[in-house]
Short mmCIF file of C-alpha atoms in Angstrom, two decimals:
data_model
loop_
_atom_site.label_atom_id
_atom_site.label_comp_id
_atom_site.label_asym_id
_atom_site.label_seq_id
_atom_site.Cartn_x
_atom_site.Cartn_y
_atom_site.Cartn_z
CA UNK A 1 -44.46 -55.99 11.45
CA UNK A 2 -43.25 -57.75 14.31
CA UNK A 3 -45.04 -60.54 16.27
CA UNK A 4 -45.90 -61.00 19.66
CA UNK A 5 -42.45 -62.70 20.98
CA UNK A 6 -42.98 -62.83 24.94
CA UNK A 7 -44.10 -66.67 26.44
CA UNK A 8 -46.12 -67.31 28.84
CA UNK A 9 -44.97 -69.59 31.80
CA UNK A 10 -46.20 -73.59 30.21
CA UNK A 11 -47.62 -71.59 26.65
CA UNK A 12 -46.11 -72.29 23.76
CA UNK A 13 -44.45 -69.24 21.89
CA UNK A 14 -45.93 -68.14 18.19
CA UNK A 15 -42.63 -68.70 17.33
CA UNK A 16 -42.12 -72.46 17.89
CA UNK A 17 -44.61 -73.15 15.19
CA UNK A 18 -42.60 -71.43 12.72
CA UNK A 19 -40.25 -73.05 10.15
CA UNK A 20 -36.71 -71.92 10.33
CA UNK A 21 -36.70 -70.03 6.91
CA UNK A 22 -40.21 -68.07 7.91
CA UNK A 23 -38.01 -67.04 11.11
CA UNK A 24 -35.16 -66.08 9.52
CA UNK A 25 -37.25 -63.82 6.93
CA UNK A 26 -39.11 -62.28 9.95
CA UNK A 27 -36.00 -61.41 11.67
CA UNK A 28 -34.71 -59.95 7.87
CA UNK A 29 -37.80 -57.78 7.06
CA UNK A 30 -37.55 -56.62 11.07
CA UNK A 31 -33.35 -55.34 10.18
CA UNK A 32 -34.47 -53.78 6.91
CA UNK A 33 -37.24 -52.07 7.06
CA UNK A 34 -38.54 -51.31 10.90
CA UNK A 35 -37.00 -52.62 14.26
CA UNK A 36 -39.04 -53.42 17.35
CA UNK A 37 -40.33 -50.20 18.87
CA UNK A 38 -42.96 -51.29 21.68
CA UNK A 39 -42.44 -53.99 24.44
CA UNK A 40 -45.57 -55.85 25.83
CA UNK A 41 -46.55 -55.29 28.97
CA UNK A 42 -44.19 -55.64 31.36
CA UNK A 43 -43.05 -58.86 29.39
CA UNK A 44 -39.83 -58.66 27.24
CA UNK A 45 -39.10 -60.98 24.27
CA UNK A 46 -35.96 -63.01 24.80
CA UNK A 47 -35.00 -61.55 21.76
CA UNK A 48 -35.20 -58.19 22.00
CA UNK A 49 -31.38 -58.85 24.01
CA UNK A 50 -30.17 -60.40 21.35
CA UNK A 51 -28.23 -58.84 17.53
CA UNK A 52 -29.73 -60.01 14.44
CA UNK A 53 -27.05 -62.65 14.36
CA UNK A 54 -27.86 -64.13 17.59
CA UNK A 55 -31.23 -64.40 17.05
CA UNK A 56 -30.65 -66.07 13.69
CA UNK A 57 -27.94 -67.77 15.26
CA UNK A 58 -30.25 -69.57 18.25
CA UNK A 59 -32.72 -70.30 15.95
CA UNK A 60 -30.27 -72.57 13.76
CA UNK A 61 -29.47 -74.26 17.03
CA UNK A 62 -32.77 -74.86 17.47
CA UNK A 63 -33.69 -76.28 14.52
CA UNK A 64 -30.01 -78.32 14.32
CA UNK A 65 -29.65 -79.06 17.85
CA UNK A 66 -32.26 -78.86 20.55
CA UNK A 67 -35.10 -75.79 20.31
CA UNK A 68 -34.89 -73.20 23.40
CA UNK A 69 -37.87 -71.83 24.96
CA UNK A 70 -36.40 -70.12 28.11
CA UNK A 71 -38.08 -66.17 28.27
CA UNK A 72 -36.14 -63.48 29.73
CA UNK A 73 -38.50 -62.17 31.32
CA UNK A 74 -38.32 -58.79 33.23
CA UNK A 75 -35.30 -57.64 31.63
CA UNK A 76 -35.21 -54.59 29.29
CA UNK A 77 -34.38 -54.26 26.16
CA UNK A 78 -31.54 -52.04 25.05
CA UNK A 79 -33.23 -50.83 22.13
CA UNK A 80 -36.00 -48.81 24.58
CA UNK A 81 -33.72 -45.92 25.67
CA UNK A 82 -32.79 -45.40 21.22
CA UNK A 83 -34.58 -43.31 18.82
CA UNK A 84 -35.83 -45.24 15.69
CA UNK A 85 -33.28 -43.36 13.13
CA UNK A 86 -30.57 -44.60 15.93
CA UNK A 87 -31.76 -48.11 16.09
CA UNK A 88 -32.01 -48.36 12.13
CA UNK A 89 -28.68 -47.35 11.98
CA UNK A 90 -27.38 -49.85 14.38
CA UNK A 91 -29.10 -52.47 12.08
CA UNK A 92 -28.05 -51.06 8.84
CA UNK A 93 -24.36 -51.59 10.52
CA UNK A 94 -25.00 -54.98 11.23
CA UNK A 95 -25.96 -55.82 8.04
CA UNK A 96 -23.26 -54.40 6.06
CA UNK A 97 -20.82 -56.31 8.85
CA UNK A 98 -22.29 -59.37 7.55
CA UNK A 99 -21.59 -58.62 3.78
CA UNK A 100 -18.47 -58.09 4.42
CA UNK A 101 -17.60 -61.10 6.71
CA UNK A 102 -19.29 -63.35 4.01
CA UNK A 103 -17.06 -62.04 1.26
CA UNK A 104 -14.12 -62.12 3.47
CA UNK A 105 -14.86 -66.27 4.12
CA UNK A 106 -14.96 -66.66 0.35
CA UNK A 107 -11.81 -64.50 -0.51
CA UNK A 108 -9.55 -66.48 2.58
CA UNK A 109 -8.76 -62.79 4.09
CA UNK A 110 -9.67 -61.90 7.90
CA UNK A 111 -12.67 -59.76 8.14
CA UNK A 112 -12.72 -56.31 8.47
CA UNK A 113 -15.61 -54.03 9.42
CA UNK A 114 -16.10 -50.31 9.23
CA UNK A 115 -17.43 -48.33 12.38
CA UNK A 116 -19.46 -45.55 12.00
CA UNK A 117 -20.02 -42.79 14.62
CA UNK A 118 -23.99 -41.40 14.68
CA UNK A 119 -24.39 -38.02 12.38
CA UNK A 120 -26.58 -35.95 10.45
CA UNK A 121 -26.90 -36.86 6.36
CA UNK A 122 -24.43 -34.66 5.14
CA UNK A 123 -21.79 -36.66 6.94
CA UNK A 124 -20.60 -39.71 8.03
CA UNK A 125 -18.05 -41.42 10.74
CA UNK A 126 -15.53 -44.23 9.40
CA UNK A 127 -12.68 -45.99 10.60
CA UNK A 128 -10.90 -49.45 9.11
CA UNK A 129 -10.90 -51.33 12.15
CA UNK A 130 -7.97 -53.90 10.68
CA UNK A 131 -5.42 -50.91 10.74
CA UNK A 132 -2.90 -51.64 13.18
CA UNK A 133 -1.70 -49.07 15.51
CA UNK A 134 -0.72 -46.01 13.32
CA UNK A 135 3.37 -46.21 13.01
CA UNK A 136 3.13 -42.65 12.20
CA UNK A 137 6.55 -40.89 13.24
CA UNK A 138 7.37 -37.50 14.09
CA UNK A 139 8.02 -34.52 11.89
CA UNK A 140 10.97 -33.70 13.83
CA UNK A 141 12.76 -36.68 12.79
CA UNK A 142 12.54 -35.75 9.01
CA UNK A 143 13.46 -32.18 8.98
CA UNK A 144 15.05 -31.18 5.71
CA UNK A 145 18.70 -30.65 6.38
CA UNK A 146 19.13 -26.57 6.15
CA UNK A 147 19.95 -24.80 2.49
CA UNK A 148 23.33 -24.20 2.40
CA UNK A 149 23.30 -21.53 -1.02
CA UNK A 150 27.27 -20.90 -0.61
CA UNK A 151 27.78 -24.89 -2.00
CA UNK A 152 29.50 -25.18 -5.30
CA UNK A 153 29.56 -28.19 -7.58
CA UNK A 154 33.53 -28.35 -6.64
CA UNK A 155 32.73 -29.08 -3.25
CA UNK A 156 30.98 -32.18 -3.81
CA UNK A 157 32.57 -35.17 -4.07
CA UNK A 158 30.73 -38.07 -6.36
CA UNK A 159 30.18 -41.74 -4.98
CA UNK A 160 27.74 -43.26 -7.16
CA UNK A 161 25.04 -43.26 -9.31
CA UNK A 162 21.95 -43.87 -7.30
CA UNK A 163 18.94 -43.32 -10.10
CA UNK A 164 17.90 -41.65 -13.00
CA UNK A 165 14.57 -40.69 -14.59
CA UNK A 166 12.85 -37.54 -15.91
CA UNK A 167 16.19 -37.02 -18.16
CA UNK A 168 18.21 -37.03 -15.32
CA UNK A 169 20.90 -38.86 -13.76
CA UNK A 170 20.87 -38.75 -9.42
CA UNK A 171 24.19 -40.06 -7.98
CA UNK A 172 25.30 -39.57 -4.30
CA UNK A 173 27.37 -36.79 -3.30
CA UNK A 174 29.28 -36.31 -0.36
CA UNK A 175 30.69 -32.92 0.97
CA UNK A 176 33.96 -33.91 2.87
CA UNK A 177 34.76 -30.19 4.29
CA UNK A 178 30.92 -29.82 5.62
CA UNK A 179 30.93 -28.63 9.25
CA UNK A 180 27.50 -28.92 9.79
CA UNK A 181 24.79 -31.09 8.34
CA UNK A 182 24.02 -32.10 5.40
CA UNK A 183 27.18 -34.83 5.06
CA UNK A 184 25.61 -35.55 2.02
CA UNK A 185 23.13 -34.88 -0.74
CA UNK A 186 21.48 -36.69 -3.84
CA UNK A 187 22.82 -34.95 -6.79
CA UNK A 188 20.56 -34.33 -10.28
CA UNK A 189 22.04 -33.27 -12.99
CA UNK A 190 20.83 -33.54 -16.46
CA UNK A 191 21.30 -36.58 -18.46
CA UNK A 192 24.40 -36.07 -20.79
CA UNK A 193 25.08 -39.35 -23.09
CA UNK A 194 22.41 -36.66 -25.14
CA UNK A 195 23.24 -33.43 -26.87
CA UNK A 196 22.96 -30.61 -23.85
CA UNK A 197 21.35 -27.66 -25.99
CA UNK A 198 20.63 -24.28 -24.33
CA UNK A 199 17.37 -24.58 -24.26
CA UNK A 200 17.00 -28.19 -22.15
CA UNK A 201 19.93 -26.28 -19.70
CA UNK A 202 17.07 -23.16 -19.42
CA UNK A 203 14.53 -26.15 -18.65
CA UNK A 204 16.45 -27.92 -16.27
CA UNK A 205 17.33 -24.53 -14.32
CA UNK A 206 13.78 -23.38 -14.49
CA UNK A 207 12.36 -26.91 -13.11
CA UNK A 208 14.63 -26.43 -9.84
CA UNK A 209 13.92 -23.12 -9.27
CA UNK A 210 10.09 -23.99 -9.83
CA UNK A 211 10.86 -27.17 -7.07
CA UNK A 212 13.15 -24.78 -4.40
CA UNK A 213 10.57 -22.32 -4.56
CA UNK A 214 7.76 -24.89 -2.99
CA UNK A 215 10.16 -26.80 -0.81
CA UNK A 216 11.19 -23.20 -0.05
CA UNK A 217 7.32 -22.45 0.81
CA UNK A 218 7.28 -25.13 2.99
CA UNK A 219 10.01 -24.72 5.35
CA UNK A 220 9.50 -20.95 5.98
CA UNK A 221 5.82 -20.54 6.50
CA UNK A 222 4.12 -21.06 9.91
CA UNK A 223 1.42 -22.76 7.94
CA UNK A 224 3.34 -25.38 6.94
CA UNK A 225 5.03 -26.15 10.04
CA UNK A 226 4.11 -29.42 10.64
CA UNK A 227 4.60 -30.57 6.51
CA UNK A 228 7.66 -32.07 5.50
CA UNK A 229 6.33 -34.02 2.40
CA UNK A 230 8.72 -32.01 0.08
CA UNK A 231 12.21 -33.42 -0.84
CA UNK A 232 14.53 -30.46 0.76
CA UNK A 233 16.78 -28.24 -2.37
CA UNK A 234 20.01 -27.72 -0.54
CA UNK A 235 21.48 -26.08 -3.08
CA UNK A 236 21.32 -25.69 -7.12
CA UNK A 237 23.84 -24.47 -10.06
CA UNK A 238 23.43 -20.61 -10.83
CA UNK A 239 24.70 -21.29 -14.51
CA UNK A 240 25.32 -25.18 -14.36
CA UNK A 241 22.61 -27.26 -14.56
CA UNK A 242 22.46 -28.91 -11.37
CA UNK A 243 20.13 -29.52 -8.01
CA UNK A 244 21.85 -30.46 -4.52
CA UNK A 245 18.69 -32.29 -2.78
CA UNK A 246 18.18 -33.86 0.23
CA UNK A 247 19.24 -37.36 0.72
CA UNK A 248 16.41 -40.08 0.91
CA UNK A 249 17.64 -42.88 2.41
CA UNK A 250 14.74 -45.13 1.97
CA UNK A 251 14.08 -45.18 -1.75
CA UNK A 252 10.69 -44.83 -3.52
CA UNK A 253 7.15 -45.94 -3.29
CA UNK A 254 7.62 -47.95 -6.19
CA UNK A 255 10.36 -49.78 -4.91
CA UNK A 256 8.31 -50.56 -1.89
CA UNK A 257 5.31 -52.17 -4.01
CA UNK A 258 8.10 -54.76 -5.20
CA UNK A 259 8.20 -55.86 -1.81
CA UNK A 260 4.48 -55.48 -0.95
CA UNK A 261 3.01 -56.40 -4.49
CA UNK A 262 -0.74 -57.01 -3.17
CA UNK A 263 -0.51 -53.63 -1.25
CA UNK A 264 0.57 -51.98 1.70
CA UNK A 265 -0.77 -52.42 5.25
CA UNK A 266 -4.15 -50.28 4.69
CA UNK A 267 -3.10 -47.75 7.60
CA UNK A 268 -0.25 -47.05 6.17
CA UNK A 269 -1.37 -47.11 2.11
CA UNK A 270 -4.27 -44.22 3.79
CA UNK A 271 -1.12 -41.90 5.61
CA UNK A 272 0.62 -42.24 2.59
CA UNK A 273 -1.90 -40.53 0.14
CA UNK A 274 -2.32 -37.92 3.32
CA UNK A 275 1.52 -37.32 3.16
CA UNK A 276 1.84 -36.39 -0.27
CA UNK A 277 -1.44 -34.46 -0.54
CA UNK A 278 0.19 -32.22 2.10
CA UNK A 279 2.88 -31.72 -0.06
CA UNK A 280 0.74 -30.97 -3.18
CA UNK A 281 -1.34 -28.69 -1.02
CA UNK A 282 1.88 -26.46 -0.25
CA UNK A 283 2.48 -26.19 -4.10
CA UNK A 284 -0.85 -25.58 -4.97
CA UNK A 285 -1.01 -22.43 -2.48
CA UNK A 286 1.78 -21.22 -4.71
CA UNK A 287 -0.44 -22.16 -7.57
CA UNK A 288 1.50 -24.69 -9.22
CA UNK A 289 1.12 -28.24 -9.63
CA UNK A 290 2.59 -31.26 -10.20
CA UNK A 291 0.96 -33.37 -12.94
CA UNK A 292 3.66 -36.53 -12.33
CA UNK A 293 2.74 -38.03 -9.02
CA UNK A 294 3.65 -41.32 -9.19
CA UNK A 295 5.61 -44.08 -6.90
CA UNK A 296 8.76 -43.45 -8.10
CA UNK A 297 8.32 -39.56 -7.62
CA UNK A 298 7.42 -39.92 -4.04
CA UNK A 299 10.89 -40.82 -2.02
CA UNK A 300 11.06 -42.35 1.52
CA UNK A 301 12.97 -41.65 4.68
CA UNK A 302 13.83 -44.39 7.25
CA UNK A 303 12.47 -43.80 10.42
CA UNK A 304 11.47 -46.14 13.27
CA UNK A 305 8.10 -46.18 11.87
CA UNK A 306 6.58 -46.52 8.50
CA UNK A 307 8.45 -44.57 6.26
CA UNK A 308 8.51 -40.98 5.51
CA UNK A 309 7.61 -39.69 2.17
CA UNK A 310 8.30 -36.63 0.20
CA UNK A 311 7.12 -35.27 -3.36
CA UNK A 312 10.19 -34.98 -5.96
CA UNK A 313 10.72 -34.78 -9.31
CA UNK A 314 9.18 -31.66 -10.54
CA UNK A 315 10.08 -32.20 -13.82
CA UNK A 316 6.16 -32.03 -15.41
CA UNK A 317 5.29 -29.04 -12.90
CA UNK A 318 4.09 -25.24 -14.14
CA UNK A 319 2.18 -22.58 -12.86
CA UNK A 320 -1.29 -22.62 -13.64
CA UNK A 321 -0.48 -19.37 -16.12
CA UNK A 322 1.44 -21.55 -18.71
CA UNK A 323 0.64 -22.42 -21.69
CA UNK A 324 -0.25 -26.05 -21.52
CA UNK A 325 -0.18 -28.35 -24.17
CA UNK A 326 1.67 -32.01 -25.16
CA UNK A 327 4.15 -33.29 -22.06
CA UNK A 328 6.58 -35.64 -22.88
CA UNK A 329 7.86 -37.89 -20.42
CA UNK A 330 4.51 -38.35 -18.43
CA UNK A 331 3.64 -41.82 -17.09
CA UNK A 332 0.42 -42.98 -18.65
CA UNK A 333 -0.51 -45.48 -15.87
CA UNK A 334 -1.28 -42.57 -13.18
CA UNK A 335 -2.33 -40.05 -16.17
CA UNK A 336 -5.49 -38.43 -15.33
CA UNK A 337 -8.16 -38.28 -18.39
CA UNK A 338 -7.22 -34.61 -19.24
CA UNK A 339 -3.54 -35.56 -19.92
CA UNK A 340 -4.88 -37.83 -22.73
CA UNK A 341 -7.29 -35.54 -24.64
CA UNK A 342 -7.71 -32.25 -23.31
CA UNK A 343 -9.89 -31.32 -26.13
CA UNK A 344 -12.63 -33.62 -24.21
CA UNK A 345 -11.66 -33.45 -20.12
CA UNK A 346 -10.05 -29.88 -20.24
CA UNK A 347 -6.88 -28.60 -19.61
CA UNK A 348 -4.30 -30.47 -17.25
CA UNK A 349 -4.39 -28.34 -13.77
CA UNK A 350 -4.70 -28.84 -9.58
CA UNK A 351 -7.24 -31.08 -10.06
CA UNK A 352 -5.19 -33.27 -11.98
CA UNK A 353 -2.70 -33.86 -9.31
CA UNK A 354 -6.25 -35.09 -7.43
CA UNK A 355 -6.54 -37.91 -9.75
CA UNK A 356 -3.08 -38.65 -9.88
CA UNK A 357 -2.85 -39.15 -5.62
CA UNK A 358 -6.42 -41.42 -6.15
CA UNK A 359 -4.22 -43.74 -8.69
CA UNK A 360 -1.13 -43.63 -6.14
CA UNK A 361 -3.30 -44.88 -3.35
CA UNK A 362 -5.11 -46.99 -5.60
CA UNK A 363 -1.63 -49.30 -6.23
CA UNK A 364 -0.97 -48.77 -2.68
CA UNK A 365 -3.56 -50.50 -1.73
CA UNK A 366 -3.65 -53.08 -4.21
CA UNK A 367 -0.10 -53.47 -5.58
CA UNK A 368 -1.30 -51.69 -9.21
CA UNK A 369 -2.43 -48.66 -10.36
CA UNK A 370 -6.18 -48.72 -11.64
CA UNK A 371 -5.03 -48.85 -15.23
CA UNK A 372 -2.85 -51.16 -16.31
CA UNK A 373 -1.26 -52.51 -19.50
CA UNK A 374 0.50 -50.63 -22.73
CA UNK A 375 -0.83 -47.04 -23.56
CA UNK A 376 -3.39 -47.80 -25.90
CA UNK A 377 -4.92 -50.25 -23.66
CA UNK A 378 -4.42 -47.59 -20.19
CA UNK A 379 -5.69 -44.48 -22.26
CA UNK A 380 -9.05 -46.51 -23.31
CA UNK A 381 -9.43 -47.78 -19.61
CA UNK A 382 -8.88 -43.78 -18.27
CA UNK A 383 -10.80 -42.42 -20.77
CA UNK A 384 -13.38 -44.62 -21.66
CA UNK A 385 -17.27 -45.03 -20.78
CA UNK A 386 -16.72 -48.36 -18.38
CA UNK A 387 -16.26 -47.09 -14.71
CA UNK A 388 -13.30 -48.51 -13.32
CA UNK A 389 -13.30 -50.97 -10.84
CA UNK A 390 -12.85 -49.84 -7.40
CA UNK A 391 -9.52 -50.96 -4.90
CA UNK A 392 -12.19 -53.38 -3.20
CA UNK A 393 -12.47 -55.50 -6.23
CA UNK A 394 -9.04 -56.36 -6.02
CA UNK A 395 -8.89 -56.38 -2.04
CA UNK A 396 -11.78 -58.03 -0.22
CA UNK A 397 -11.07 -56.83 2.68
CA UNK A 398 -10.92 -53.28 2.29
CA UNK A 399 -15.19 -51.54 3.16
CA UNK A 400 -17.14 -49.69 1.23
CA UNK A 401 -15.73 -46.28 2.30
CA UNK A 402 -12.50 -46.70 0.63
CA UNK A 403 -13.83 -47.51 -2.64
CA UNK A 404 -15.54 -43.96 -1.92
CA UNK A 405 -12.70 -41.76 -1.02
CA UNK A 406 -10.80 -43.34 -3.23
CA UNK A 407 -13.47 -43.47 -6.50
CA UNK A 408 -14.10 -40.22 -5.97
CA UNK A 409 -10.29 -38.78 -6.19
CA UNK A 410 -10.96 -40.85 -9.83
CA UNK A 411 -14.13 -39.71 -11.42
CA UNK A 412 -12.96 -39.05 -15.08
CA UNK A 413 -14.71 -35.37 -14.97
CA UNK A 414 -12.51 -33.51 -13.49
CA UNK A 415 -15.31 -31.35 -11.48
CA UNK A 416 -16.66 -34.36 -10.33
CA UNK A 417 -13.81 -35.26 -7.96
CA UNK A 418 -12.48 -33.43 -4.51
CA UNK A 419 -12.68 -29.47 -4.85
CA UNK A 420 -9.01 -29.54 -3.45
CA UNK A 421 -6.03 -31.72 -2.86
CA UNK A 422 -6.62 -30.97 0.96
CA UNK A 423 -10.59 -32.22 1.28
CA UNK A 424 -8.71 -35.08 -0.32
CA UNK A 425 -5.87 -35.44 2.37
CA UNK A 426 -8.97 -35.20 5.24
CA UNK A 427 -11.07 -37.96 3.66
CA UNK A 428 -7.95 -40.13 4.16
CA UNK A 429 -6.93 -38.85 7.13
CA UNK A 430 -10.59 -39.40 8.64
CA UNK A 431 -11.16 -42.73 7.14
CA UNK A 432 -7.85 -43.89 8.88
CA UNK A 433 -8.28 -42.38 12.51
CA UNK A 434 -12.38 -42.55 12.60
CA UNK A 435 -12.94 -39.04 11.74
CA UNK A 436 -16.07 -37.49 9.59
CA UNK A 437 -15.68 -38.10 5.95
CA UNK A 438 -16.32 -35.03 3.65
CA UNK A 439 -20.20 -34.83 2.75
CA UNK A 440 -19.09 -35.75 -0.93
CA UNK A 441 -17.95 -39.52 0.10
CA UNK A 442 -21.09 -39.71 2.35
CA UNK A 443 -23.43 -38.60 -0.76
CA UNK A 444 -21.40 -41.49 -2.42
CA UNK A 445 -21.80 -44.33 -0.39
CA UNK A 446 -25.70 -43.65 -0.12
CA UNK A 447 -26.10 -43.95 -4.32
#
């Protein structure tokens, strides 16, 4: 493998007759296949102190500038005290470092590298070392004003219209007589410039009940103390179709794309997805689901950090009991497979709100969701047979490991992706803060 690199005081080393390509490929087949595992007698190399791109490094200098023969002799090498599965994996590091600096010269961006702690096969370590430090504020700060079921529609008073969407028209309402908080809400009430039959009314009423029974879930268990990723029903119409909800002072993911159209910071595109697969994971305990998670659907709070999001908008949402068939109204660009031909992928259920967070983080990472274009041209790139390209093929910088959490939330099989919404929150969680990635993303990055 390796050969003899100590010199002998006024001997030339066996490396000086070398030609700077045969000592580069020595050094190349020493990083991938076997490192150095034996020092000569009592002699170190003056390599065996040195990374792979030092040595390569000195050796260019040599053959540019000046050759070096100075030994450093007597002192030991820090690879002695390392098993050989450690010391591979040091090298395997390096190299991928490497890659990635090399496409990050060609692409302009600063380099980012991906640190991985030691671990068995069945898991692996990874952090993005260009994420800033985490602007992650406190849950107390976003509380969900308290329900107040006594409010009536007459005790509102209207300011403006403030959105619409899902059939729905959202306009600010303040409550002048209110003693205690909220001072105001963010009013939904159904859209009607249309005919208002009985049946959309029964709809309407049924979709806040469905959404006040999971924010509802969320404030009162234990469990989900620390989770405020639901938009808060303050109150809703018994008979009248309206929904009192907590005001969201900071808009909508979608809204904050505009002003970050290649992507958020990565730190905060990662705590993101986490957010709203706590809030998914809350619903899905209840057994319902989503199937409409999108940008605009996810509404931010203003806080002295980044901003706070919460799930709204259950407009799509059933239990998994319901019949399921055609939904109108669904956004094709974060449609998972199943929602195009369930006939082929299966029926539309929690694992479809999976696929629908890995397109959400997808655009927040890269400023677009993975399929783009009209619906033709998005249904053939969801459902077809060409994989689809991963968030690092729009975004040099980002490693290997978010292609993988990220690819996986997107497989078009439905049982190929996470087994829940909350292995998916970890993986994002640990690829932010360093943590262990689920064996699943490991098994990935090793095909």
């Amino acid at each position: 493998m390796e050969p003899p690199t100590d010199a002998s005081d006024g001997d030339d080393s066996p490396d000086e007759d070398k030609s700077f390509r045969e000592r580069v490929e020595e050094i190349r087949e020493q990083r991938d296949m076997e490192p150095p595992t034996d020092a000569s007698d009592g002699d170190d190399s003056p390599d065996e102190d040195k990374s792979f791109r030092e040595r390569v490094e000195e050796i260019r200098e040599q053959r540019d500038m000046e050759p070096s023969t100075e030994g450093a002799a007597g002192t030991a090498t820090p690879n002695e005290n390392k098993s050989f599965e450690e010391r591979v994996e040091e090298i395997r590091r390096q190299r991928e470092q490497e890659r990635r600096e090399q496409l990050n010269e060609q692409s302009g961006h600063e380099p980012s590298s991906v640190h991985e702690d030691d671990s068995d096969e069945s898991e692996r370590g990874a952090s993005v070392a260009d994420i800033p430090e985490s602007q992650e504020p406190g849950v107390e700060a976003v509380a969900s004003p308290p329900r107040r079921p006594s409010l009536s529609h007459e005790g509102l008073t209207i300011a403006e219209e403030i959105g619409a969407g899902g059939q729905a028209i959202i306009t600010e309402a303040r409550l002048p007589e209110a003693k205690q908080p909220p001072a105001r809400v963010a009013l939904r009430e159904p859209d009607t410039s249309a005919t208002l039959t009985r049946e959309a009314v029964e709809e309407f009423l049924s979709q806040a009940e469905t959404w006040a029974t999971v924010d509802a879930r969320e404030r009162e268990k234990r469990r989900w103390a620390d989770s405020e990723h639901i938009v808060g029903v303050i109150a809703t119409g018994d008979r009248q179709p309206w929904v009192a909800m907590e005001y969201m002072d900071g808009g909508d993911l979608e809204e904050l794309l505009v002003k970050h159209p290649d992507g958020l910071p990565v730190g905060q595109a990662l705590w993101t997805g986490a957010c709203v697969c706590k809030g998914l994971e809350v619903a899905h305990n209840l057994g319902k689901v989503h199937l409409d998670v999108k940008p605009r659907n996810v509404l931010l709070r203003e806080t002295d950090g980044w901003s706070w999001p919460k799930l709204a908008d259950w407009g799509l949402s059933r239990t998994l009991a319901e019949e399921t068939g055609t939904m109108e109204g669904l956004s094709v660009q974060y449609a998972a497979p199943e929602q195009f031909d369930s006939t082929k992928f299966g029926d539309p259920d929690q694992l479809t709100d999976i696929y629908q967070v890995g397109a959400l983080v997808y655009a927040l990472l890269t400023g677009e969701p993975p399929a783009t274009g009209g619906q033709l041209e998005v249904m053939k790139t969801v459902i077809g047979e060409e994989p689809i390209a991963p968030p690092g093929d729009r975004r040099a910088e980002l490693p290997p490991e978010v292609d993988a959490v990220v690819g996986l939330a997107l497989e078009r099989e439905k049982t190929d992706r996470y087994s829940s919404v909350s292995v998916f929150g970890d993986a994002l969680h640990a690829l932010r803060t360093g943590g262990r990635l689920p064996p699943a993303v490991a098994a990935r990055l090793d095909e």
